[in-house]
CSV table of N, CA and C in Angstrom, one decimal:
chain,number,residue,atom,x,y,z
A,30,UNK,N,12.5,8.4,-2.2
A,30,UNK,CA,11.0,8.5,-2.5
A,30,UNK,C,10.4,9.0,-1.2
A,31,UNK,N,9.4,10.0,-1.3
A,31,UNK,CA,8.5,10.7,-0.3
A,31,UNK,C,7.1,10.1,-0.6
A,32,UNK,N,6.5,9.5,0.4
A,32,UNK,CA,5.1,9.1,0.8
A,32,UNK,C,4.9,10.4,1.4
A,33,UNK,N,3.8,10.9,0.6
A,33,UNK,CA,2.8,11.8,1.8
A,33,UNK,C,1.5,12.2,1.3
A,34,UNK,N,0.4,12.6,2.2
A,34,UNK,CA,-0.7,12.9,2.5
A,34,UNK,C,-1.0,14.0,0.4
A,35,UNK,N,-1.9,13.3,-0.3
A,35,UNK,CA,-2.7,14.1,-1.4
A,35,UNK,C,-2.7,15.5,-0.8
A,36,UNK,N,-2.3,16.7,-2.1
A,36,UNK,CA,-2.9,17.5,-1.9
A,36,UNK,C,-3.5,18.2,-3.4
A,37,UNK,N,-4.8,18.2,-3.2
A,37,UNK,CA,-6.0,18.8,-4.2
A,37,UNK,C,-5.2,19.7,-5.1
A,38,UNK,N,-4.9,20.6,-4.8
A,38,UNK,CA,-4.4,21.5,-5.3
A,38,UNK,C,-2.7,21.3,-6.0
A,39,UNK,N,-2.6,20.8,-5.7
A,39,UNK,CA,-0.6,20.4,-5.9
A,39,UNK,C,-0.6,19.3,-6.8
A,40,UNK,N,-1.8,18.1,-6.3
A,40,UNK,CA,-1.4,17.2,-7.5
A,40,UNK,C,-2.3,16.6,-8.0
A,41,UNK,N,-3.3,17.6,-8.5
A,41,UNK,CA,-4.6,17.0,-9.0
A,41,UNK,C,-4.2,16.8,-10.5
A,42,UNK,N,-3.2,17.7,-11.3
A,42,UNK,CA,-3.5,17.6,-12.7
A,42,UNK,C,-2.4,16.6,-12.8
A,43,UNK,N,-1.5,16.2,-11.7
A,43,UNK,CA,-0.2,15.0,-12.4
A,43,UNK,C,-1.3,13.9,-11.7
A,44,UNK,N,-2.3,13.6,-10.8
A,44,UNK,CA,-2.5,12.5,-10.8
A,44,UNK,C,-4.0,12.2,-12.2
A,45,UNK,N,-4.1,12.9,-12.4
A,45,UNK,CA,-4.8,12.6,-13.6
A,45,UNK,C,-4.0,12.4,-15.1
A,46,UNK,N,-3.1,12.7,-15.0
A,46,UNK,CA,-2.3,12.6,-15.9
A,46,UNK,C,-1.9,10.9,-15.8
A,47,UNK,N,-1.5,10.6,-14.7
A,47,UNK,CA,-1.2,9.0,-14.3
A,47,UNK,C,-2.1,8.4,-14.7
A,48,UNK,N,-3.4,8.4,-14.4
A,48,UNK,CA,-4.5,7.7,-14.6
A,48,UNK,C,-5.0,8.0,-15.9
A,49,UNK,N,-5.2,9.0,-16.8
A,49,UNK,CA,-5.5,8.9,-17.4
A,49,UNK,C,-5.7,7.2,-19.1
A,50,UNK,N,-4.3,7.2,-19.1
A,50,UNK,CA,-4.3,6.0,-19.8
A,50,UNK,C,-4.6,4.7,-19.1
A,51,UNK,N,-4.7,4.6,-18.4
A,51,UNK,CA,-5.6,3.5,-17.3
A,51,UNK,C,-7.2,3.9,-18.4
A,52,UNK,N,-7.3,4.6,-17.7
A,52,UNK,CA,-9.2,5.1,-18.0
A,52,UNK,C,-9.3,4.6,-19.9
A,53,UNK,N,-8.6,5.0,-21.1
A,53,UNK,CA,-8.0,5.5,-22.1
A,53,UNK,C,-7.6,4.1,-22.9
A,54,UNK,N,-7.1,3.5,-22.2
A,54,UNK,CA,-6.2,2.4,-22.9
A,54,UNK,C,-6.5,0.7,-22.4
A,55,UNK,N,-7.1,0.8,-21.4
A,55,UNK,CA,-7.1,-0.7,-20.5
A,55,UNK,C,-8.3,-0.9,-19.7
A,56,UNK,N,-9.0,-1.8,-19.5
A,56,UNK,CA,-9.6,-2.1,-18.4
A,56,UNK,C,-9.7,-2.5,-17.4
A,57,UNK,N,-8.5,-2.1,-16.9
A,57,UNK,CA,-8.3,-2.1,-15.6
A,57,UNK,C,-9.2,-0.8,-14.9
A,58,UNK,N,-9.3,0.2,-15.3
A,58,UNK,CA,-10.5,1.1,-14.8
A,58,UNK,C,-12.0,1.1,-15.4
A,59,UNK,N,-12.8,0.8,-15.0
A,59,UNK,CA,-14.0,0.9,-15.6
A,59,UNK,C,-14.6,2.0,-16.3
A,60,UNK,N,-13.5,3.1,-15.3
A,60,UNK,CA,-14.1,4.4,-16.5
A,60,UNK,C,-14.1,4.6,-17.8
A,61,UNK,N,-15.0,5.4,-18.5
A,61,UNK,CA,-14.9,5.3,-20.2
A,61,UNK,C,-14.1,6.2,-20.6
A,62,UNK,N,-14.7,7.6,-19.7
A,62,UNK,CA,-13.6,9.3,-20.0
A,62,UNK,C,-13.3,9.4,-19.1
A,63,UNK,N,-12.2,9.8,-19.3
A,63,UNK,CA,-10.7,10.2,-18.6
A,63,UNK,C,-11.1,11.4,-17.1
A,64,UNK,N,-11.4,11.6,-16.3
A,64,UNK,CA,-11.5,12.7,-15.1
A,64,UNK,C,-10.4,13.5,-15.4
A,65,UNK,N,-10.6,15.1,-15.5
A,65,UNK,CA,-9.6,16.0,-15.6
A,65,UNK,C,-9.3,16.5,-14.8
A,66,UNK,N,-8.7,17.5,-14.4
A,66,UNK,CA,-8.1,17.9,-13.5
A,66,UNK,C,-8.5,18.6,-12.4
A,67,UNK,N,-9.6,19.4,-12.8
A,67,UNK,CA,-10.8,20.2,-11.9
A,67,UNK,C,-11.6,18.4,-11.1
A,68,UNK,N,-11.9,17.5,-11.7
A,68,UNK,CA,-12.6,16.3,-11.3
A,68,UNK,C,-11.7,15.4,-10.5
A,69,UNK,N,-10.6,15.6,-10.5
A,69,UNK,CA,-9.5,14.5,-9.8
A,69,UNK,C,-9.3,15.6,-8.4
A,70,UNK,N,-9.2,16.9,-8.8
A,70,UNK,CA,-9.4,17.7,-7.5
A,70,UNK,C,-10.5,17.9,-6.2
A,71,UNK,N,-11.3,17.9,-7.4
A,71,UNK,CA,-13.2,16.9,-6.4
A,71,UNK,C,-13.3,16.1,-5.7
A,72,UNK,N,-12.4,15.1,-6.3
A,72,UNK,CA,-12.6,13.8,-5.7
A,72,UNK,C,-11.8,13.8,-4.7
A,73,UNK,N,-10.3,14.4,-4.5
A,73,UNK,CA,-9.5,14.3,-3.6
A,73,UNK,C,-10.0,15.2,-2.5
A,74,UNK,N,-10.6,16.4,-2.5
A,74,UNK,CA,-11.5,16.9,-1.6
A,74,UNK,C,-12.4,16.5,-0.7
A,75,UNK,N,-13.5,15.3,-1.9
A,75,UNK,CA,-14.2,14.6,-1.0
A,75,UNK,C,-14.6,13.6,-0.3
A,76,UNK,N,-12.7,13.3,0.1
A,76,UNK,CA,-12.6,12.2,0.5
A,76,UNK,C,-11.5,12.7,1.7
A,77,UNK,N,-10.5,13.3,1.7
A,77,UNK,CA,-10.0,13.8,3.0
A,77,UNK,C,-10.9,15.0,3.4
A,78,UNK,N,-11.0,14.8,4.7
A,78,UNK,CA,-9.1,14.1,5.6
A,78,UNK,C,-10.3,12.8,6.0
A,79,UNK,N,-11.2,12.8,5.8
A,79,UNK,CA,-11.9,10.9,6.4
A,79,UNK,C,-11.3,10.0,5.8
A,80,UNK,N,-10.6,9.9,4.9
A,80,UNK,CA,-10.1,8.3,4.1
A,80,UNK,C,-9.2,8.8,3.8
A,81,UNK,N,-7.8,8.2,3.7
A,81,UNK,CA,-6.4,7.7,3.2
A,81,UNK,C,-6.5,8.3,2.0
A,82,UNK,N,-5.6,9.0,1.2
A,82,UNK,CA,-5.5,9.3,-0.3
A,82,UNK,C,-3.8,9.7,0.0
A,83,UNK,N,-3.0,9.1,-0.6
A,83,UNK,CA,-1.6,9.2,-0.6
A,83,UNK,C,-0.6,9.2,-2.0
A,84,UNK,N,0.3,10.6,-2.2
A,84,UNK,CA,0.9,10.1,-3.2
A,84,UNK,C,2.5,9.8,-3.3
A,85,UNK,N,3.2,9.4,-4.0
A,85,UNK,CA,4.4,8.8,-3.5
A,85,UNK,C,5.6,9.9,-5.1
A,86,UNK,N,6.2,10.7,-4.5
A,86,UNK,CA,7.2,11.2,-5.3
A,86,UNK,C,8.7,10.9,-5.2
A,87,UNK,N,9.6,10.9,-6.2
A,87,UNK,CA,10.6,10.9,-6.2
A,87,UNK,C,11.6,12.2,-5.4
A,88,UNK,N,12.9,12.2,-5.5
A,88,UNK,CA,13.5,13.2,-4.9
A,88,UNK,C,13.0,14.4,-5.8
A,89,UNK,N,13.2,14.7,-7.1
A,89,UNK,CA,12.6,15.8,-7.2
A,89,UNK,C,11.6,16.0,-7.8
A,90,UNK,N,10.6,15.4,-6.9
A,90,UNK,CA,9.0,16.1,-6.9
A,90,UNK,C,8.1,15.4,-8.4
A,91,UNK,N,8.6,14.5,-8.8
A,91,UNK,CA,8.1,13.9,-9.8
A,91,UNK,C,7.3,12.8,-9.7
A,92,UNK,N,5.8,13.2,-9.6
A,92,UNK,CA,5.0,12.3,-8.6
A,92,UNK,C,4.7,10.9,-9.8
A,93,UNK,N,5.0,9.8,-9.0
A,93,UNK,CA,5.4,8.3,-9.8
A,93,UNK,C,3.8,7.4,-8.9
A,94,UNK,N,3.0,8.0,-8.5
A,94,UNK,CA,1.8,6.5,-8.4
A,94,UNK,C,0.7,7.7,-7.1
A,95,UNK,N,0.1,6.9,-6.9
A,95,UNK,CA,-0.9,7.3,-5.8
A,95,UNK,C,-1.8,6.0,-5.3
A,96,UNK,N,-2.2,6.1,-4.4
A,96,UNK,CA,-3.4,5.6,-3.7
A,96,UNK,C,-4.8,5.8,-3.0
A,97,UNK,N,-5.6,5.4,-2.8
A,97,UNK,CA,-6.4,6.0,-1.8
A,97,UNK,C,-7.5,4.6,-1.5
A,98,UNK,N,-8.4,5.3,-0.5
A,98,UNK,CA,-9.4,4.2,-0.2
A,98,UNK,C,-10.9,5.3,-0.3
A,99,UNK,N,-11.7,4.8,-0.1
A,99,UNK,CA,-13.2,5.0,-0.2
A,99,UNK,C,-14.0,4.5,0.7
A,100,UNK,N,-15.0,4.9,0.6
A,100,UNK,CA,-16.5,3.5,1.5
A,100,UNK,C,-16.4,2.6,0.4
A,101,UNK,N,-16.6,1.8,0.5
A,101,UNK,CA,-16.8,0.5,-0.1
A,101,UNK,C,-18.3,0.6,-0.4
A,102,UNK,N,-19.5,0.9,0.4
A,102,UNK,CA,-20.7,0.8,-0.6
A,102,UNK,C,-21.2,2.1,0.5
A,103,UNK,N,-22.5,3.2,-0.2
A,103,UNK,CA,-22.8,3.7,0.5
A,103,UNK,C,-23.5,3.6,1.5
A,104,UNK,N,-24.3,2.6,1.8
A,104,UNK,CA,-24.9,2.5,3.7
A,104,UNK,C,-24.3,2.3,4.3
A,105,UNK,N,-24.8,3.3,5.8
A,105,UNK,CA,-23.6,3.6,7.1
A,105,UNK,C,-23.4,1.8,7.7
A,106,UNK,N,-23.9,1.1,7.3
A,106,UNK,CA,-23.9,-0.2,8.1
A,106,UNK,C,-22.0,-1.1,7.3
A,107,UNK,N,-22.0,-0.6,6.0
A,107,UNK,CA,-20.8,-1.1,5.7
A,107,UNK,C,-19.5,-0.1,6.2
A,108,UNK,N,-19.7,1.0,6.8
A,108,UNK,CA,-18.9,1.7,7.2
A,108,UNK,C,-17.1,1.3,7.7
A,109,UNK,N,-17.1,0.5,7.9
A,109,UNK,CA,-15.7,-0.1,8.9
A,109,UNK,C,-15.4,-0.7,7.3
A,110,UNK,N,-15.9,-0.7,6.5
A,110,UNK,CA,-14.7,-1.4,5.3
A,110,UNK,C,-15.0,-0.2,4.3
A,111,UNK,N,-13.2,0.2,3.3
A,111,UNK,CA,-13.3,0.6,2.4
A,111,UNK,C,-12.6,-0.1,1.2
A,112,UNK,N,-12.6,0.6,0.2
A,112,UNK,CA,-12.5,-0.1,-0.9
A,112,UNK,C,-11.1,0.8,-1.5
A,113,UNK,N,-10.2,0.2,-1.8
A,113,UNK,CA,-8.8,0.6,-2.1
A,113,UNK,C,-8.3,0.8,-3.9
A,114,UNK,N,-7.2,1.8,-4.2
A,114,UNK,CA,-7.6,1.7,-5.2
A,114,UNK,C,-5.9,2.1,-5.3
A,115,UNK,N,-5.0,2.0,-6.8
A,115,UNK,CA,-3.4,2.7,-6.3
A,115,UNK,C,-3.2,2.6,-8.6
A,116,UNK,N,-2.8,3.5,-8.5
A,116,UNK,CA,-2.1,3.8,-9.6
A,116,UNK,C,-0.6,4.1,-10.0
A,117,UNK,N,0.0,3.4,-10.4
A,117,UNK,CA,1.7,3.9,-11.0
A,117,UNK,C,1.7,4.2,-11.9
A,118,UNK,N,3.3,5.0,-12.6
A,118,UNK,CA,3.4,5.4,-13.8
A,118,UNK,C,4.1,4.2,-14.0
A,119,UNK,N,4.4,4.0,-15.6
A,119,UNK,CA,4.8,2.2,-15.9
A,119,UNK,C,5.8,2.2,-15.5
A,120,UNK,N,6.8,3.2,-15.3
A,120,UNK,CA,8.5,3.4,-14.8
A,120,UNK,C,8.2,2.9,-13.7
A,121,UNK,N,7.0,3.1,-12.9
A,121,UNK,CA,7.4,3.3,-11.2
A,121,UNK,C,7.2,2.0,-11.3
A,122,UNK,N,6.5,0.9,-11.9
A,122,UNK,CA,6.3,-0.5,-11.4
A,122,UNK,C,7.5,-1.3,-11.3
A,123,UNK,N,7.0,-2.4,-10.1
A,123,UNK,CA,8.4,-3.6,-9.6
A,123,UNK,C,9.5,-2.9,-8.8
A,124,UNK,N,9.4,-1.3,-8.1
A,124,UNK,CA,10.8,-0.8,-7.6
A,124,UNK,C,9.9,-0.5,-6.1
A,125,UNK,N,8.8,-1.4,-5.5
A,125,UNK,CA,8.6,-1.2,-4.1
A,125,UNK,C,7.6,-0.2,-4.1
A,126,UNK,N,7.5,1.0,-5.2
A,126,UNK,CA,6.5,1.9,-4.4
A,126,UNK,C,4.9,1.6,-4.8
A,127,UNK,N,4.5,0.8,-5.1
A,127,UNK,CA,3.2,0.0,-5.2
A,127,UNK,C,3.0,-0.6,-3.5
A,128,UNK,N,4.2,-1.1,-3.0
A,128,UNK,CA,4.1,-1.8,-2.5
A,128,UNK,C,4.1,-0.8,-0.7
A,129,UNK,N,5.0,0.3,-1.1
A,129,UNK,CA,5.2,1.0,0.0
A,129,UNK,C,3.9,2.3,0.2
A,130,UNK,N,3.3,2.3,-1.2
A,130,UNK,CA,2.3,3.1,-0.8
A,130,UNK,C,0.6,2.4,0.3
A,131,UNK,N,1.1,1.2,-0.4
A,131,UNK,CA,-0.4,0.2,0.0
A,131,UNK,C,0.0,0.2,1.5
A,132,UNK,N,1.5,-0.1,2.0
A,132,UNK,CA,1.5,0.3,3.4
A,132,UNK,C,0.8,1.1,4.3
A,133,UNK,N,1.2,2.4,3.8
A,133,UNK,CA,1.2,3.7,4.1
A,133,UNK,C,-0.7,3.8,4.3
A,134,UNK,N,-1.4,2.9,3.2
A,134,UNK,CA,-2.5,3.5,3.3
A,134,UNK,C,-3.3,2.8,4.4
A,135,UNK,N,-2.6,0.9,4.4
A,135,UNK,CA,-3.2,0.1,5.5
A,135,UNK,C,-3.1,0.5,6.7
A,136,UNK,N,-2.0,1.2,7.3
A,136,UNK,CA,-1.7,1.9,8.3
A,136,UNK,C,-2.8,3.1,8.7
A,137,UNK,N,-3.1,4.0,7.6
A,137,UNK,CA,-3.6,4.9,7.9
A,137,UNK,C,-5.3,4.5,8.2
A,138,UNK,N,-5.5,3.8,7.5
A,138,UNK,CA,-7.2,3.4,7.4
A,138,UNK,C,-7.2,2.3,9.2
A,139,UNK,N,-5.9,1.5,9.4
A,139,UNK,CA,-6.2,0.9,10.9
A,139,UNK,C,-6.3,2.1,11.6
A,140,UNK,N,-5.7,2.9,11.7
A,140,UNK,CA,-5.3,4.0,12.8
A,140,UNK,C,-7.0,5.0,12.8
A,141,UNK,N,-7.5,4.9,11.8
A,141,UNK,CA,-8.7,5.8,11.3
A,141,UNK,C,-10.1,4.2,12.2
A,142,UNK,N,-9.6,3.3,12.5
A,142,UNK,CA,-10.8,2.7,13.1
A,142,UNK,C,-11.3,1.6,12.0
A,143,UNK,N,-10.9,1.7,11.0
A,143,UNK,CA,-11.9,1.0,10.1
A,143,UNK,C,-10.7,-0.8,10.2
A,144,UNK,N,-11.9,-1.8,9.8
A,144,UNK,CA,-11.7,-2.6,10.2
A,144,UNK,C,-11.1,-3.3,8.8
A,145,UNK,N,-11.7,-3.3,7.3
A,145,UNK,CA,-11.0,-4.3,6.1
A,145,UNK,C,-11.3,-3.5,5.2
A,146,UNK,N,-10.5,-4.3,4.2
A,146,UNK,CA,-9.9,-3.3,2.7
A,146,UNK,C,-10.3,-4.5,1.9
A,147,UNK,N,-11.0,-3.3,0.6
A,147,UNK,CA,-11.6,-4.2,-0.4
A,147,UNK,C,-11.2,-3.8,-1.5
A,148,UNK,N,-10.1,-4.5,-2.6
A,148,UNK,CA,-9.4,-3.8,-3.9
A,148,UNK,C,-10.6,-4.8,-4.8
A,149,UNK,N,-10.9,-4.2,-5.7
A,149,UNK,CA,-11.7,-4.6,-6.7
A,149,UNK,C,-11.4,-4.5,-7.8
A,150,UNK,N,-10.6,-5.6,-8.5
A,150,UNK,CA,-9.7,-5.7,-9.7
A,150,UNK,C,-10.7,-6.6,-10.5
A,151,UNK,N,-10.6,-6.0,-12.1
A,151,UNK,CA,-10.8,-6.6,-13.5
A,151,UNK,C,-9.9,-7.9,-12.9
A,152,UNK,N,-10.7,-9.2,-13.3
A,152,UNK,CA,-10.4,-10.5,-12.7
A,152,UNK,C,-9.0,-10.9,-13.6
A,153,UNK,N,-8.8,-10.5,-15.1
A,153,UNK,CA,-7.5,-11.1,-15.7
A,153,UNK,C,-6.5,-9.8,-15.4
A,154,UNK,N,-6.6,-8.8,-14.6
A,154,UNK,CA,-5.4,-8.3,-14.7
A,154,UNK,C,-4.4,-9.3,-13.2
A,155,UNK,N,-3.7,-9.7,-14.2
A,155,UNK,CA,-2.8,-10.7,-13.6
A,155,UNK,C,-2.2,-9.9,-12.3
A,156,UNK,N,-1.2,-9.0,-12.9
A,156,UNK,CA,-0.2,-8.2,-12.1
A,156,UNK,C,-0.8,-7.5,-10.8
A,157,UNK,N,-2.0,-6.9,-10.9
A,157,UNK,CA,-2.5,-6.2,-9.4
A,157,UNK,C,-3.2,-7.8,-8.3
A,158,UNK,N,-3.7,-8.9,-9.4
A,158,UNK,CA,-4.3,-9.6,-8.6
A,158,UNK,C,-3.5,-10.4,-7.5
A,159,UNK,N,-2.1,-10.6,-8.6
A,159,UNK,CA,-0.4,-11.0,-7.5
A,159,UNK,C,0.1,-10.3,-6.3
A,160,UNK,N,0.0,-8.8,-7.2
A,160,UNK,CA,0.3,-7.7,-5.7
A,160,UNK,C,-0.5,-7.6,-4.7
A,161,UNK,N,-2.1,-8.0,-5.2
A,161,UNK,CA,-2.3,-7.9,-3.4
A,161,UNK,C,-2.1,-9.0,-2.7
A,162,UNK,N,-2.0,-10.2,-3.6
A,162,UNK,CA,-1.7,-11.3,-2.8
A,162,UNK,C,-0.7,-10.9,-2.0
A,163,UNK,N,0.1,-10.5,-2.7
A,163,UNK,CA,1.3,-10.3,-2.0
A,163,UNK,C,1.5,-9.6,-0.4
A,164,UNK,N,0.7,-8.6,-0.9
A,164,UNK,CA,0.1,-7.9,0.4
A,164,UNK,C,-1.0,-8.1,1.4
A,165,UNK,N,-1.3,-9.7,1.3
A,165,UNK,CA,-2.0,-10.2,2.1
A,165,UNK,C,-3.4,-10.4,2.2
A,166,UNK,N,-4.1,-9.9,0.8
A,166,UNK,CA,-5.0,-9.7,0.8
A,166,UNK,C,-5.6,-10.9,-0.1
A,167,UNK,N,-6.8,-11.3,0.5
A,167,UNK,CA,-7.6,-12.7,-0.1
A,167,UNK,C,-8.7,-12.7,-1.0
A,168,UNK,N,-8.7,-13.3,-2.1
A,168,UNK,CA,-9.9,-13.4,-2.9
A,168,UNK,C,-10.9,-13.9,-2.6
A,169,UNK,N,-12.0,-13.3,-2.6
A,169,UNK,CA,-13.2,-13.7,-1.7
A,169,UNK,C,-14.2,-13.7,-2.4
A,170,UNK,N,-14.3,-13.0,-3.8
A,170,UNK,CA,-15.5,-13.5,-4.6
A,170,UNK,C,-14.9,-13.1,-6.0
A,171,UNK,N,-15.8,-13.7,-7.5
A,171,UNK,CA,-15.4,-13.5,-8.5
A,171,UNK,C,-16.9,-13.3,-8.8
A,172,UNK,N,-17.0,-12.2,-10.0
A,172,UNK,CA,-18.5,-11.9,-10.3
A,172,UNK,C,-18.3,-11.9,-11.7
A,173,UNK,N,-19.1,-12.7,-12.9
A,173,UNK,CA,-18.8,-13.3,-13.7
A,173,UNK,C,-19.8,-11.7,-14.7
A,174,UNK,N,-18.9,-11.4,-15.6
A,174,UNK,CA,-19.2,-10.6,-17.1
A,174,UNK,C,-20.3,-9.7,-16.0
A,175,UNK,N,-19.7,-9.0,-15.2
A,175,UNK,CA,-20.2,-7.7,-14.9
A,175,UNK,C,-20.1,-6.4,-15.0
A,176,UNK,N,-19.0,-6.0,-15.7
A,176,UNK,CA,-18.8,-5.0,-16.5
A,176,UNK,C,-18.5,-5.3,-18.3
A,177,UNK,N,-18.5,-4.1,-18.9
A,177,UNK,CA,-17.8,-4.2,-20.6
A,177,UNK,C,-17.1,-3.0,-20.7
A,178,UNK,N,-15.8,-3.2,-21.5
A,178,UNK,CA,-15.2,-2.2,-21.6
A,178,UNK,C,-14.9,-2.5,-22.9
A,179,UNK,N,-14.2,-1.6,-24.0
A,179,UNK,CA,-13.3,-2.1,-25.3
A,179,UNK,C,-14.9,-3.5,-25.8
A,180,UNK,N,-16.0,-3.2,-25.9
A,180,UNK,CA,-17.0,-4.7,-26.1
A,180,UNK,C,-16.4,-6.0,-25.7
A,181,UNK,N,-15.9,-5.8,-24.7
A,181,UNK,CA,-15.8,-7.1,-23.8
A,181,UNK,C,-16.3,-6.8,-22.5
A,182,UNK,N,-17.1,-8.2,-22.4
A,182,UNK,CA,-17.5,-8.5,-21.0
A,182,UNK,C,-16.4,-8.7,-19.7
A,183,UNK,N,-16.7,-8.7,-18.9
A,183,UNK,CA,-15.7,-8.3,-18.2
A,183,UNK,C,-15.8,-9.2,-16.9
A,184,UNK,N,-14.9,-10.1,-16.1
A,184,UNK,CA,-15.4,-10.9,-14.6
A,184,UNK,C,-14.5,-10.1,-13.6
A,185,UNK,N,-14.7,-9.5,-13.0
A,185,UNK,CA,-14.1,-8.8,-11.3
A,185,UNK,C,-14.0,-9.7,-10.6
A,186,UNK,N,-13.0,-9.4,-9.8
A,186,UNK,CA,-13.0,-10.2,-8.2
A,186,UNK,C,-12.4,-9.1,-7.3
A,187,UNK,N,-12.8,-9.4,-6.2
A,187,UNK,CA,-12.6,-8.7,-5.2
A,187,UNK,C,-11.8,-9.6,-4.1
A,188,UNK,N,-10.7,-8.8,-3.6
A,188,UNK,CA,-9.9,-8.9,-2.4
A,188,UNK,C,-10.0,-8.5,-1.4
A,189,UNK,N,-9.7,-9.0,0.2
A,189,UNK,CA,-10.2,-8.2,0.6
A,189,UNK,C,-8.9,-8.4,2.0
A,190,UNK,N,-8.5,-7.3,2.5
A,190,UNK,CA,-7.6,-7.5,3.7
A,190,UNK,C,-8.2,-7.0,4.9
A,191,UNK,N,-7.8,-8.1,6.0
A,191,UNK,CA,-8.3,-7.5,7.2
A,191,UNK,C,-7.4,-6.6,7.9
A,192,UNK,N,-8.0,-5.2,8.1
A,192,UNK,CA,-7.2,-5.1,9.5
A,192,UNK,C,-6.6,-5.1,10.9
C-alpha cells in the first residue's frame, strides 16, 4: 500500500466514486447529492497544500480510502484545530489502512502547527466512533437530533484528538 499526498487531477473521479455511496446510501455523510467529479476536484484544490488531504492505494494504483482535514469552523480564532474526515472502499476496511491513513494525516497537521483534530461522526455509527477511539481520540460532546437524513433525526458527537 502507498500513502501519498491527493492529487486534483489523478484522483478526483475515483475519490468520488468512494464516497459517493456514503452520500447515496447511509448517514454517515450529511450530504443529500453525491459531489462529482469536477466538485471533488474543487474541493481538493481548496484545501492544499494548507491542510492534509491523503490518499492510500494499493500496488497497482487502485485507490482503496482517502482522508483529509479542514478548518473546523470558519473564524481565524479557531484556526489551530481542524476537523478530520477519511473514507474506505468496504474491501479496504479492518486491513490497517483506515488506520494508517489517520496516521499520515495526524502527523501532517502536527508538523503544519495546528494543535487538535475534530472527527465529527453520526453518533450511532458504531464502527468509526471505535476507530477513533482507537486512535486516541475523545468524545467530548454529543448534540442531540441535529441533523435528518433518510427522515430521521439524527445525534452527532464529536471527537476530538490532541496534538
Amino acid at each position: 500500500m502507498i500513502i501519498r499526498e491527493a492529487d486534483a487531477a489523478r484522483d478526483a473521479a475515483r475519490i468520488a466514486e468512494i464516497y459517493k455511496p456514503y452520500v447515496e446510501h447511509t448517514d454517515i455523510s450529511f450530504e443529500t447529492v453525491a459531489p462529482d467529479e469536477e466538485e471533488i476536484r474543487r474541493r481538493i484544490l481548496s484545501l492544499q497544500p494548507d491542510y492534509p488531504y491523503f490518499v492510500a492505494e494499493d500496488e497497482s494504483g487502485h485507490l482503496l480510502g482517502y482522508c483529509y482535514a479542514h478548518p473546523w469552523k470558519a473564524r481565524v480564532s479557531y484556526n489551530p484545530t481542524l476537523e478530520t474526515s477519511i473514507y474506505l472502499r468496504p474491501e479496504a476496511k479492518g486491513l490497517g489502512i483506515g488506520t494508517a491513513l489517520m496516521h499520515k494525516l495526524t502527523e501532517a497537521a502536527r508538523g503544519k502547527g495546528f494543535v487538535s483534530l475534530i472527527a465529527c461522526i453520526t453518533a450511532d455509527n458504531e464502527e468509526s466512533c471505535a476507530f477513533h477511539r482507537k486512535l486516541g481520540f475523545e468524545q467530548v460532546s454529543l448534540f442531540k437530533k441535529v441533523g435528518r437524513k433518510f427522515g430521521r433525526l439524527l445525534d452527532v458527537a464529536d471527537f476530538q484528538y490532541m496534538l
